[in-house]
Tab-separated table of C-alpha atoms in Angstrom:
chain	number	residue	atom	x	y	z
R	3	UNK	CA	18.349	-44.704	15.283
R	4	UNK	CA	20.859	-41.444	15.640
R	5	UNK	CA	23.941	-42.660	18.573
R	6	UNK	CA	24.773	-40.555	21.470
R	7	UNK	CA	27.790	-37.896	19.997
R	8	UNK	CA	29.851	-40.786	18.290
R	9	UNK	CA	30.871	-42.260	21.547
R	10	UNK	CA	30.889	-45.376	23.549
R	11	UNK	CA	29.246	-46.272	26.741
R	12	UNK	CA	31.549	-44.015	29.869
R	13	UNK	CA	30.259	-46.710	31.971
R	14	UNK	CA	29.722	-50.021	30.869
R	15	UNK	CA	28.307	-51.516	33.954
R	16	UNK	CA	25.496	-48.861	34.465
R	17	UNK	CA	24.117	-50.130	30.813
R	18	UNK	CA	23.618	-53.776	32.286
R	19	UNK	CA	22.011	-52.350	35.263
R	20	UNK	CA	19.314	-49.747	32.633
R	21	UNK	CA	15.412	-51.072	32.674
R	22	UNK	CA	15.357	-49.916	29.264
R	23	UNK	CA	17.502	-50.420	26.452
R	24	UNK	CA	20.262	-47.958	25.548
R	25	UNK	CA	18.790	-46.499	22.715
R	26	UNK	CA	15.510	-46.023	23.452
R	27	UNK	CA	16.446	-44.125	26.585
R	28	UNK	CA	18.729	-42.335	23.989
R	29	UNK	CA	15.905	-41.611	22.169
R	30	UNK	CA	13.498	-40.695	25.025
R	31	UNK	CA	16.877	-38.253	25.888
R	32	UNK	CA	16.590	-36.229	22.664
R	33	UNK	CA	12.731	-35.998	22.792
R	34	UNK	CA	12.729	-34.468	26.464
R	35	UNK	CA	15.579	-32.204	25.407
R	36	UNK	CA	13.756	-30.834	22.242
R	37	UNK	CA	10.568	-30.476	24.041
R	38	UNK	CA	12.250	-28.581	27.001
R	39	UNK	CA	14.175	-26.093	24.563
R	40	UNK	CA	11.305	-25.499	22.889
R	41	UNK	CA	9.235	-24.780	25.916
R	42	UNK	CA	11.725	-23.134	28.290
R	43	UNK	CA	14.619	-22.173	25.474
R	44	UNK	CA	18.095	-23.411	25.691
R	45	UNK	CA	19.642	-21.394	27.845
R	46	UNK	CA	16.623	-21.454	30.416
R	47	UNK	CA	17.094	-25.591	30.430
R	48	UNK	CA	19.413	-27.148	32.580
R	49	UNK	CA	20.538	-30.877	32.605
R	50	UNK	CA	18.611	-31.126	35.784
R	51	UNK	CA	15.424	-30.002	34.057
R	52	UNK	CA	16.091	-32.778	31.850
R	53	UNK	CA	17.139	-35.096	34.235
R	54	UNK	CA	13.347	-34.388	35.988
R	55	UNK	CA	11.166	-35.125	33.325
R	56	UNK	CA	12.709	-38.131	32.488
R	57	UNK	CA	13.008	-39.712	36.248
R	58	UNK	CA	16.554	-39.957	35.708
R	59	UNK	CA	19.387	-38.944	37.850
R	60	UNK	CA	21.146	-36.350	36.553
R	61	UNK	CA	24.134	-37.926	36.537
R	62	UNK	CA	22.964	-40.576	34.781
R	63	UNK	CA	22.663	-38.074	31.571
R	64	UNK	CA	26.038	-38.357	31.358
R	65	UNK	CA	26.467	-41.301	30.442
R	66	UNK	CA	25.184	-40.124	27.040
R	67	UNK	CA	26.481	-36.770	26.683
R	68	UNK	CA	29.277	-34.619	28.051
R	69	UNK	CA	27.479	-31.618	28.309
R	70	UNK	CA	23.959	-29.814	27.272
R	71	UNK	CA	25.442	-28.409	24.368
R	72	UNK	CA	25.807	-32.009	23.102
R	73	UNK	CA	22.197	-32.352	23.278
R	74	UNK	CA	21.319	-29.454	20.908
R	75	UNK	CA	23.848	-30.316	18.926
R	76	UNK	CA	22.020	-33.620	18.425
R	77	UNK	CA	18.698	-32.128	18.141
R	78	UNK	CA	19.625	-29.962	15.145
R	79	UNK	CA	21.702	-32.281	13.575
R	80	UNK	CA	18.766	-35.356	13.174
R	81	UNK	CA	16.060	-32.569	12.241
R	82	UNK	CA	17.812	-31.088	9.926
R	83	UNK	CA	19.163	-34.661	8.242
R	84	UNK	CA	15.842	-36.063	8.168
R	85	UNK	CA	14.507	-32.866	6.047
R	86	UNK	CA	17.518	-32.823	3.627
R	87	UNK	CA	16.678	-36.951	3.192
R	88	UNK	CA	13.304	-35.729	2.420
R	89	UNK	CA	14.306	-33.304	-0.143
R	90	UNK	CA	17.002	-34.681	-1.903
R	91	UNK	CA	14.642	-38.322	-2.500
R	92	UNK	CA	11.923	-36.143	-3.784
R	93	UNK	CA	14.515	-33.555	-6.113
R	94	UNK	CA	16.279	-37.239	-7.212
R	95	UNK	CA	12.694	-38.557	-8.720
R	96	UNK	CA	11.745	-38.308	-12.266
R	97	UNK	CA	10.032	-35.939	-13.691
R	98	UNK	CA	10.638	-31.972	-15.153
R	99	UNK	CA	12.588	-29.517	-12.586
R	100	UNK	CA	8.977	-28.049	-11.936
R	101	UNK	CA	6.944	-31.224	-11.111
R	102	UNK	CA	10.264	-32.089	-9.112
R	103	UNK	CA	10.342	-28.640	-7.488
R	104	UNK	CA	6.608	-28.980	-6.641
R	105	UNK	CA	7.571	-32.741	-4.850
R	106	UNK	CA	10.396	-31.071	-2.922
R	107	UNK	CA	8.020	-28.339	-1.682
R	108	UNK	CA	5.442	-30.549	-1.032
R	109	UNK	CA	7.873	-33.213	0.991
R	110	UNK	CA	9.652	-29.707	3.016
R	111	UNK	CA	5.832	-29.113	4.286
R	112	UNK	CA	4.853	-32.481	5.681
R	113	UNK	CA	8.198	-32.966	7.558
R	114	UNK	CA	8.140	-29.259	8.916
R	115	UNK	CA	4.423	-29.817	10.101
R	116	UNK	CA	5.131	-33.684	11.361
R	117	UNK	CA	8.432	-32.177	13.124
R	118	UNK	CA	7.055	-28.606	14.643
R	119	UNK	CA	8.663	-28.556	17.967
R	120	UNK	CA	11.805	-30.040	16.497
R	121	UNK	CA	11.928	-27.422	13.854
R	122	UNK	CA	11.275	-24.661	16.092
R	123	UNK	CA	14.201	-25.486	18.341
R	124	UNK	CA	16.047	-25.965	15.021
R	125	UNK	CA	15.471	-22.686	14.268
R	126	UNK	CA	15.662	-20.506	17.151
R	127	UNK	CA	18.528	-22.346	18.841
R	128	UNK	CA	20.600	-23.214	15.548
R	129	UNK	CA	22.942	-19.646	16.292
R	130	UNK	CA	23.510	-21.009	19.869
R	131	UNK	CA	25.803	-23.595	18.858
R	132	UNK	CA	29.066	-22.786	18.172
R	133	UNK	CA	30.205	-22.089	14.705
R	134	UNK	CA	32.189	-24.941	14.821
R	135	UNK	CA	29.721	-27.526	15.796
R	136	UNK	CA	27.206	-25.819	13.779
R	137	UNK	CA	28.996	-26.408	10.715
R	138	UNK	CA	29.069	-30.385	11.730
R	139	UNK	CA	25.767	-30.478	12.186
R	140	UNK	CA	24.942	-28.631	8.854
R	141	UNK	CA	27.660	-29.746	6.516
R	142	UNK	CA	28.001	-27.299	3.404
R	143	UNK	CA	26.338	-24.143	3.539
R	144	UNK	CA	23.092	-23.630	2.143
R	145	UNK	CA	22.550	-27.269	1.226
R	146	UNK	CA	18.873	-26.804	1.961
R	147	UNK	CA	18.701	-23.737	0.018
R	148	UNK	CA	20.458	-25.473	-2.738
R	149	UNK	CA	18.244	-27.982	-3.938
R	150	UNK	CA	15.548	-25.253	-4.590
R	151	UNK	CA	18.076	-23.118	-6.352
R	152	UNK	CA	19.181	-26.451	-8.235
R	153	UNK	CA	15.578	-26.965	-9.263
R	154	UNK	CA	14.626	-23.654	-10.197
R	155	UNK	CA	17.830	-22.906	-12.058
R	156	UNK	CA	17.260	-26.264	-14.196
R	157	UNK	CA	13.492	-25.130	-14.867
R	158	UNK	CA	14.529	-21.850	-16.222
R	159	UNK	CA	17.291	-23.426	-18.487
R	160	UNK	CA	14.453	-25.398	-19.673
R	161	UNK	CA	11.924	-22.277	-20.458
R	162	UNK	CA	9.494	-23.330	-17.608
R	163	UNK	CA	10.660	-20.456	-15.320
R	164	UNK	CA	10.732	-16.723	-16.205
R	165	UNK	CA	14.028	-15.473	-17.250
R	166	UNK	CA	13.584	-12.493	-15.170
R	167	UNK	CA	13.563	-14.586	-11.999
R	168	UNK	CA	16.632	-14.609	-9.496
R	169	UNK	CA	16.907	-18.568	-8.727
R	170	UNK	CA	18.574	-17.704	-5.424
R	171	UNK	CA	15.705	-15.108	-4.283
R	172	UNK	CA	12.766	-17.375	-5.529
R	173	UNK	CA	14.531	-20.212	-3.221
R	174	UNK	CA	14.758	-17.691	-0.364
R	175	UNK	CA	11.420	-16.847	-0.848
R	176	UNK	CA	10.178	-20.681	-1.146
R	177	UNK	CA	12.023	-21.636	1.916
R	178	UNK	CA	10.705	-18.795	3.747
R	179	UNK	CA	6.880	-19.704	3.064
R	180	UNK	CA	7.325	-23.465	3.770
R	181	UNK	CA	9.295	-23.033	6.873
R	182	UNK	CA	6.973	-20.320	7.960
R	183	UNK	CA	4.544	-23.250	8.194
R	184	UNK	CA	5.879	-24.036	12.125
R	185	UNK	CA	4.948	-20.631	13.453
R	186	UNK	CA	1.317	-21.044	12.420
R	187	UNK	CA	0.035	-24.774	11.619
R	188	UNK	CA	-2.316	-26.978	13.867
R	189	UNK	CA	-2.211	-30.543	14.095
R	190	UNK	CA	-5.799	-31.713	13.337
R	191	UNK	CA	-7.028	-27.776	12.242
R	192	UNK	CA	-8.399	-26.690	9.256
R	193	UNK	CA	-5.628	-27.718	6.270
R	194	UNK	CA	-3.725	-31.378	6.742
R	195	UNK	CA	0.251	-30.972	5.930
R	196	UNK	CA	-0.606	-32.613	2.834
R	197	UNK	CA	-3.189	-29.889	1.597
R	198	UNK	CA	-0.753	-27.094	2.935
R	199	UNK	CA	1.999	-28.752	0.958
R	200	UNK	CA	0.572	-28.808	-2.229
R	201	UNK	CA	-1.471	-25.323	-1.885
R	202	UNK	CA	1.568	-23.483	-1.183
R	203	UNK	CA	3.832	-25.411	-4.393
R	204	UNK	CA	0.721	-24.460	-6.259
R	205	UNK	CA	1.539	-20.586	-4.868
R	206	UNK	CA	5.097	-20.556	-5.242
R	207	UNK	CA	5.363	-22.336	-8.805
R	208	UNK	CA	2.764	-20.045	-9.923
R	209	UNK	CA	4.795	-17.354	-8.771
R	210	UNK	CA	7.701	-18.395	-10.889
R	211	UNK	CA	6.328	-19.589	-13.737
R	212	UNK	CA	4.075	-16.960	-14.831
R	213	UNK	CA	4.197	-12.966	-15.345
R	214	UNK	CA	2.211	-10.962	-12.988
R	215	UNK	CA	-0.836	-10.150	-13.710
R	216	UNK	CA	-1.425	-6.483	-12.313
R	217	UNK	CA	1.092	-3.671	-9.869
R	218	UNK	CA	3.812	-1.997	-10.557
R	219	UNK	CA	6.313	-3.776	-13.468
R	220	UNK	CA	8.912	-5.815	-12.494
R	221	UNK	CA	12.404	-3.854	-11.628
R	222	UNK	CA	15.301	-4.043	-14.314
R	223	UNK	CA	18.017	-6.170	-13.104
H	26	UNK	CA	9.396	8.277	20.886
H	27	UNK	CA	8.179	5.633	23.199
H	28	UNK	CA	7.579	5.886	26.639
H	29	UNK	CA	8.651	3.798	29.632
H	30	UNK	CA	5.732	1.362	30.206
H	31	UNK	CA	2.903	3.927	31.017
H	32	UNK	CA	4.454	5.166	34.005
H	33	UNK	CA	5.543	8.103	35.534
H	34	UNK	CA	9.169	8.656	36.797
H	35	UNK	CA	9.568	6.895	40.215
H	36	UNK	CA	12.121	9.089	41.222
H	37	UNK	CA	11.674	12.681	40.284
H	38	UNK	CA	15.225	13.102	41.901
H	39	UNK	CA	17.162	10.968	39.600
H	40	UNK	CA	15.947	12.562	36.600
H	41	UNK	CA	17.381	15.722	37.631
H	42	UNK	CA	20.893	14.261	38.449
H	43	UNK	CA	21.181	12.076	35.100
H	44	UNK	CA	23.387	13.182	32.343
H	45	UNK	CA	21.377	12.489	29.509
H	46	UNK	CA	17.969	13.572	29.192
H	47	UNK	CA	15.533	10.768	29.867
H	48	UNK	CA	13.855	9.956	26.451
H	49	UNK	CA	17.368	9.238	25.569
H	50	UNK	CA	18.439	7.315	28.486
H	51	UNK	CA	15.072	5.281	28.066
H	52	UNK	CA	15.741	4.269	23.787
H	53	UNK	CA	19.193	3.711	24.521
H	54	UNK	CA	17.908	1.194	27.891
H	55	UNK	CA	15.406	-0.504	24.818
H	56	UNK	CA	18.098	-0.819	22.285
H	57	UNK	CA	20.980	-2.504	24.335
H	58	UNK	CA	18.373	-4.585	25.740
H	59	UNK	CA	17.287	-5.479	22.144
H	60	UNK	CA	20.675	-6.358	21.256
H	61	UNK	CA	21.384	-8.714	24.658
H	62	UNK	CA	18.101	-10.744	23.966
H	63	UNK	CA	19.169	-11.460	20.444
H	64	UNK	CA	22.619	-12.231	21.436
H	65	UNK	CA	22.364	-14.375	24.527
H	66	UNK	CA	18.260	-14.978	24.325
H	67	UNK	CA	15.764	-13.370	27.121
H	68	UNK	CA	16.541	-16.177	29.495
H	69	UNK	CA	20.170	-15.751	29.157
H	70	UNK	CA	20.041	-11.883	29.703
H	71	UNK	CA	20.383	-10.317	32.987
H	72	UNK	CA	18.910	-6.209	33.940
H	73	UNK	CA	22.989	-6.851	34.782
H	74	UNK	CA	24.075	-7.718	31.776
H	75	UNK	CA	21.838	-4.837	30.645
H	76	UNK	CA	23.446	-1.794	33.138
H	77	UNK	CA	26.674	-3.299	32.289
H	78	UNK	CA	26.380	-2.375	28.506
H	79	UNK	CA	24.652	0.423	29.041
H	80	UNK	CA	27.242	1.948	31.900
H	81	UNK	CA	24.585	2.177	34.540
H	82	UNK	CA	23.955	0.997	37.827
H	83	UNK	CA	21.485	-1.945	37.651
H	84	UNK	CA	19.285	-0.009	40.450
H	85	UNK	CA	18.955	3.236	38.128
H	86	UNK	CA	17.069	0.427	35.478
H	87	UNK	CA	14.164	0.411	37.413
H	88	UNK	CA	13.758	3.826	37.304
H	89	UNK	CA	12.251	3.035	33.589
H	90	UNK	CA	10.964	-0.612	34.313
H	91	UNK	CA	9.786	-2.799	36.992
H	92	UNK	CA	10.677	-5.806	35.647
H	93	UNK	CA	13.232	-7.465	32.252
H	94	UNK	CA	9.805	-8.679	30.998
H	95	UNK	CA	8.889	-4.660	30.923
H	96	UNK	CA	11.796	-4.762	28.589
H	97	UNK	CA	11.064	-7.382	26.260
H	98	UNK	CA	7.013	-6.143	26.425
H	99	UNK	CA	8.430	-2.606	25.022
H	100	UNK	CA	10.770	-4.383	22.443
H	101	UNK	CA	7.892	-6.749	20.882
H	102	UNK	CA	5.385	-3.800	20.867
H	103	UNK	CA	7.354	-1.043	19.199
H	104	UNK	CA	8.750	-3.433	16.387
H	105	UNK	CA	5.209	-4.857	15.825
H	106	UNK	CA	3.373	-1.514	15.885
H	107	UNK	CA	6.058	0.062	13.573
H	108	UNK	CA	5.774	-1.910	11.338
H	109	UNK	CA	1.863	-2.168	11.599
H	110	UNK	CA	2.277	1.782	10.708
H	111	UNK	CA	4.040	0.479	7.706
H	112	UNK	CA	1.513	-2.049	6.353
H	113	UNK	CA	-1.549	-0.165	6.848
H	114	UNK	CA	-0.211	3.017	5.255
H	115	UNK	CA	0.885	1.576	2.224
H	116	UNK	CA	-2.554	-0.679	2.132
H	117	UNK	CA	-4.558	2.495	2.605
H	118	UNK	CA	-2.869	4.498	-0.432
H	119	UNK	CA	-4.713	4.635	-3.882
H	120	UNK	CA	-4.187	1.403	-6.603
H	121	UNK	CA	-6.357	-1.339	-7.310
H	122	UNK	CA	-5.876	-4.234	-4.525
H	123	UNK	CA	-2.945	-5.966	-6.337
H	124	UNK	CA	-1.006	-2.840	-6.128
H	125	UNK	CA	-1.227	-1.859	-2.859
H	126	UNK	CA	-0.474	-5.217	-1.763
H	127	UNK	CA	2.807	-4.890	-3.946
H	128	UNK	CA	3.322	-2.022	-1.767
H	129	UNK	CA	2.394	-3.463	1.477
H	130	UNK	CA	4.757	-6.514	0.442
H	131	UNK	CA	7.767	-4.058	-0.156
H	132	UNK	CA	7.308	-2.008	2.508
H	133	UNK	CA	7.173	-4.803	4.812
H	134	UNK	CA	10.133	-6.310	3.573
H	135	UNK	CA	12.023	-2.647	3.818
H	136	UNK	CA	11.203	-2.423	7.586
H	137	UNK	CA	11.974	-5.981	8.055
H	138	UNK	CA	15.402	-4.836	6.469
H	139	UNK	CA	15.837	-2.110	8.734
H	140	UNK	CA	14.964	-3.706	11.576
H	141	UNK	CA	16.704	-6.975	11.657
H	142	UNK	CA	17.853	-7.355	15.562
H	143	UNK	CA	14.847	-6.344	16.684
H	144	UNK	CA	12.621	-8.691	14.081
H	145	UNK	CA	14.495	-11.559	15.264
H	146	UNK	CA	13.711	-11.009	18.848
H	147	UNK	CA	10.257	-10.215	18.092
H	148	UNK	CA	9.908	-13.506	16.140
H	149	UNK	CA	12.199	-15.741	18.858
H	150	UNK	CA	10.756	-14.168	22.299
H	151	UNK	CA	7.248	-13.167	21.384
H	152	UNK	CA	5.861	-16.643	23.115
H	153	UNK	CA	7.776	-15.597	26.168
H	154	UNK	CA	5.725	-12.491	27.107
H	155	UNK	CA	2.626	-14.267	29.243
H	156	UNK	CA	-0.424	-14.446	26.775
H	157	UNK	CA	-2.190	-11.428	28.805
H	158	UNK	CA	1.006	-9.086	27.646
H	159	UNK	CA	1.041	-10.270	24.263
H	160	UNK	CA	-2.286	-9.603	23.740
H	161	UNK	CA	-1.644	-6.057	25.283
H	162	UNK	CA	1.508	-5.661	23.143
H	163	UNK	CA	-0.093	-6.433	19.734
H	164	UNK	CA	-3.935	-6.026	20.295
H	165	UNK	CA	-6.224	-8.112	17.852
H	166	UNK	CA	-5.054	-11.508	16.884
H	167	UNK	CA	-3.907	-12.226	13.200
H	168	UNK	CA	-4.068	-7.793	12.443
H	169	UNK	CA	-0.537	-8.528	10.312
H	170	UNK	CA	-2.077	-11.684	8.232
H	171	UNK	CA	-5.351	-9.730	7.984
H	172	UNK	CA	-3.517	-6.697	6.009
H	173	UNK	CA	-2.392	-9.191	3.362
H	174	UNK	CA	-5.448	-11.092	3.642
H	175	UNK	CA	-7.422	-8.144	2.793
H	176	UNK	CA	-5.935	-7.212	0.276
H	177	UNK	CA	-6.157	-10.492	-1.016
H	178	UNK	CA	-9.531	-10.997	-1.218
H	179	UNK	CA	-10.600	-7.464	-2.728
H	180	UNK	CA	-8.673	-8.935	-5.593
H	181	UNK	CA	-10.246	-12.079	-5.617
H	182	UNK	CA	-13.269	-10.444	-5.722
H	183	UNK	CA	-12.111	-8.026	-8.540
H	184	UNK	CA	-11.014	-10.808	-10.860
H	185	UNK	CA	-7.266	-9.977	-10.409
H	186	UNK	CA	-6.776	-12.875	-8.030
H	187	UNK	CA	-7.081	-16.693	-9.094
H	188	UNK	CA	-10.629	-18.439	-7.385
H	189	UNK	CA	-8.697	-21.049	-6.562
H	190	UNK	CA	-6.396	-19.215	-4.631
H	191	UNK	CA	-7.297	-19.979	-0.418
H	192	UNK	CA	-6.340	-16.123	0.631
H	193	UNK	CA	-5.672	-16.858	4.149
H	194	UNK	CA	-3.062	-19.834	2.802
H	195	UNK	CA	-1.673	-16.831	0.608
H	196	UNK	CA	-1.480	-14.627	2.908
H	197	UNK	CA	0.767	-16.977	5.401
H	198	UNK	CA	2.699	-17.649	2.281
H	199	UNK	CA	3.584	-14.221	1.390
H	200	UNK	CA	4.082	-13.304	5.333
H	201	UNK	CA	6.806	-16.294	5.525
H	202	UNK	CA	8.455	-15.494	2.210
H	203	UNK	CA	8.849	-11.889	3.404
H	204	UNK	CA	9.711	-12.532	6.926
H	205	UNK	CA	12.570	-15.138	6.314
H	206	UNK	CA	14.522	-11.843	5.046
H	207	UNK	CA	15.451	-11.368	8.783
H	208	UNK	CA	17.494	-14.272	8.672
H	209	UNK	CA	18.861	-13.910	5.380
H	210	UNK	CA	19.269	-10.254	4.366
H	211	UNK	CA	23.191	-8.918	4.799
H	212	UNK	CA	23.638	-5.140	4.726
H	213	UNK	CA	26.285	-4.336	2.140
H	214	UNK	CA	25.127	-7.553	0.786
H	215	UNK	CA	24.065	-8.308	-3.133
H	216	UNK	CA	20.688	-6.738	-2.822
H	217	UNK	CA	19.161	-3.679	-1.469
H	218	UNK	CA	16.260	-3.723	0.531
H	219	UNK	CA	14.537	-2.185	-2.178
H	220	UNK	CA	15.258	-4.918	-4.391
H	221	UNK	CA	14.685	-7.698	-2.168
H	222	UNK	CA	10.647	-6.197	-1.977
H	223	UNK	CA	10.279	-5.453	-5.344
H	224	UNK	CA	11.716	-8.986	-6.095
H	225	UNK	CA	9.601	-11.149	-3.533
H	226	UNK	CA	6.439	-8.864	-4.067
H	227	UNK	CA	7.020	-10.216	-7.915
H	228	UNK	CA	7.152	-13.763	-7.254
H	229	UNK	CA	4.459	-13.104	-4.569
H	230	UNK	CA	1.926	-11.639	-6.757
H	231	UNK	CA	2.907	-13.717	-9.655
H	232	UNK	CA	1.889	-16.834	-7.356
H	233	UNK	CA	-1.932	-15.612	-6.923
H	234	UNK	CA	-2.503	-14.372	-10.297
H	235	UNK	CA	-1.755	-17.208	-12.341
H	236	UNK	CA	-2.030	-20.511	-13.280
H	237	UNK	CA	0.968	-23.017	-12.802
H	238	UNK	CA	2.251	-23.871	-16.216
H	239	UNK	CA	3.900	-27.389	-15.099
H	240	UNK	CA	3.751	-29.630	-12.473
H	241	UNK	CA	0.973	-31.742	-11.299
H	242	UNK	CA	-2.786	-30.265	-11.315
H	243	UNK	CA	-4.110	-28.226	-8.383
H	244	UNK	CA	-5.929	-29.959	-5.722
H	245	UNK	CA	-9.245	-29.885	-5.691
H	246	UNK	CA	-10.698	-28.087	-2.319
């Protein structure tokens, strides 16, 4: 269970005095704040908003946080930890780059669809943080983007991906179709995460892998 | 050029006493205020912040709009029908289906290119118009996915496309691989617009036309 910003309780005495344990009213904190962002954006949320929906006083916020920003920072920082745990498990499996690369896909697609309002405030809100905190949250650049890249560039040194393909734009274009997937899927429509998962690895290996079929021939690069 | 929310000038007298003529005034009015809502979000943006930029008196703005939602309404619609223009243009021209959707792919990716600031705000605010506007801004539901979809599913029919392939799961696919470029793409970066369609419509149209060579089989649906 993620802890409030690295810090100890401001106020030890108010903890005794909590109906519910610290961390699940941490936890209820960070759920209310990523639903609220998502539904009103960050700027158009205010502590007291917060405060509201979860009975609390506002005041009593701070005793977990020193400030809103804290709160987003917290938000992106678990969602985006929990999808690179995802990832890097599934890329660390055995198997070749491609059945690997599939997994990875496959993984990215249940946690986006299991995580959509998370994800969404993720990705709107990630450029309101500042570049600073951002860069805690995230730790190295394009770490995400990496693993793809990793997996496709080990794929083609094997033969099983084209030699004409750019590993960094085939990631690009793999992360863009799997994250896509919060702008447009349904829990309990027509497709479950797992059947979106493996239709669009089945897409964008295909689209590595293999020469196309028909249009205009591929650019020299 | 576009024109200020359907309505006539509310006061005749102004227009006579501003500097620049009023088309002018009006694209420069949409452009700052597509800059503010990607910078500082709709809900952080003030018509303030908005005359500030733009060296006007915040009263003058209503000469164009009653309302900042006016604003954003006129931002979403002329990005979305632009590039609508694009789309169905290049889906319309001759080619069997695969190649016009090479072309529709490109061409969306060029505009996308073009048209970052005003992509992301599209993509970020469109759920904050109320549903009645958004349906007014972009008219049928889905008319973006359908292009691709289309296109899609002449080819199926023609042979060209796998009969495997789901084409409405392709089509949000090839949509999300080609509109992540807005949060990628550089200008002056390592890859031209050009290149970045040509490249993505490859992978793209690789990923519907053939068979995976590795990884585990497809599901069975």
């Amino acid at each position: 269970m993620p802890k409030p910003a690295g810090r100890g309780p401001r106020n030890p005495t108010a903890e005794r005095t909590e109906r519910k344990p610290r961390e699940e009213r941490w936890a209820e904190l960070l759920q209310v704040a990523t639903d609220l962002f998502y539904e009103k954006g960050y700027d158009g949320t205010s502590l007291q908003d917060i405060a509201t929906r979860l009975g609390m006083l506002k005041g009593s916020i701070y005793y977990y946080i020193e400030s809103k920003e804290d709160l987003l920072f917290e938000v992106v920082k678990t969602v985006y930890e929990d999808g690179m745990a995802v990832i890097r498990a599934r890329s660390a499996e055995a198997g070749d780059p491609l059945t690997r690369l599939r997994n990875v896909i496959a993984g990215h697609v249940e946690h986006t669809c299991r995580n959509l309002v998370a994800t969404a405030v993720f990705l709107h809100e990630l450029d309101t943080l500042p570049p600073q905190r951002r860069r805690e949250a995230l730790g190295t650049d394009h770490a995400y983007q990496g693993v793809f890249r990793g997996l496709i560039e080990q794929a083609q040194a094997e033969g099983l991906v084209r030699s004409d393909v750019d590993p960094r734009l085939a990631a690009l274009s793999i992360l863009g179709s799997t994250n896509w997937v919060y702008r447009w899927y349904q829990p309990g429509g027509q497709m479950t995460p797992t059947e979106i998962g493996a239709g669009l690895a089945d897409i964008a290996i295909g689209g590595i892998t293999a020469h196309a079929a028909s249009g205009r021939p591929a650019p020299q690069t």
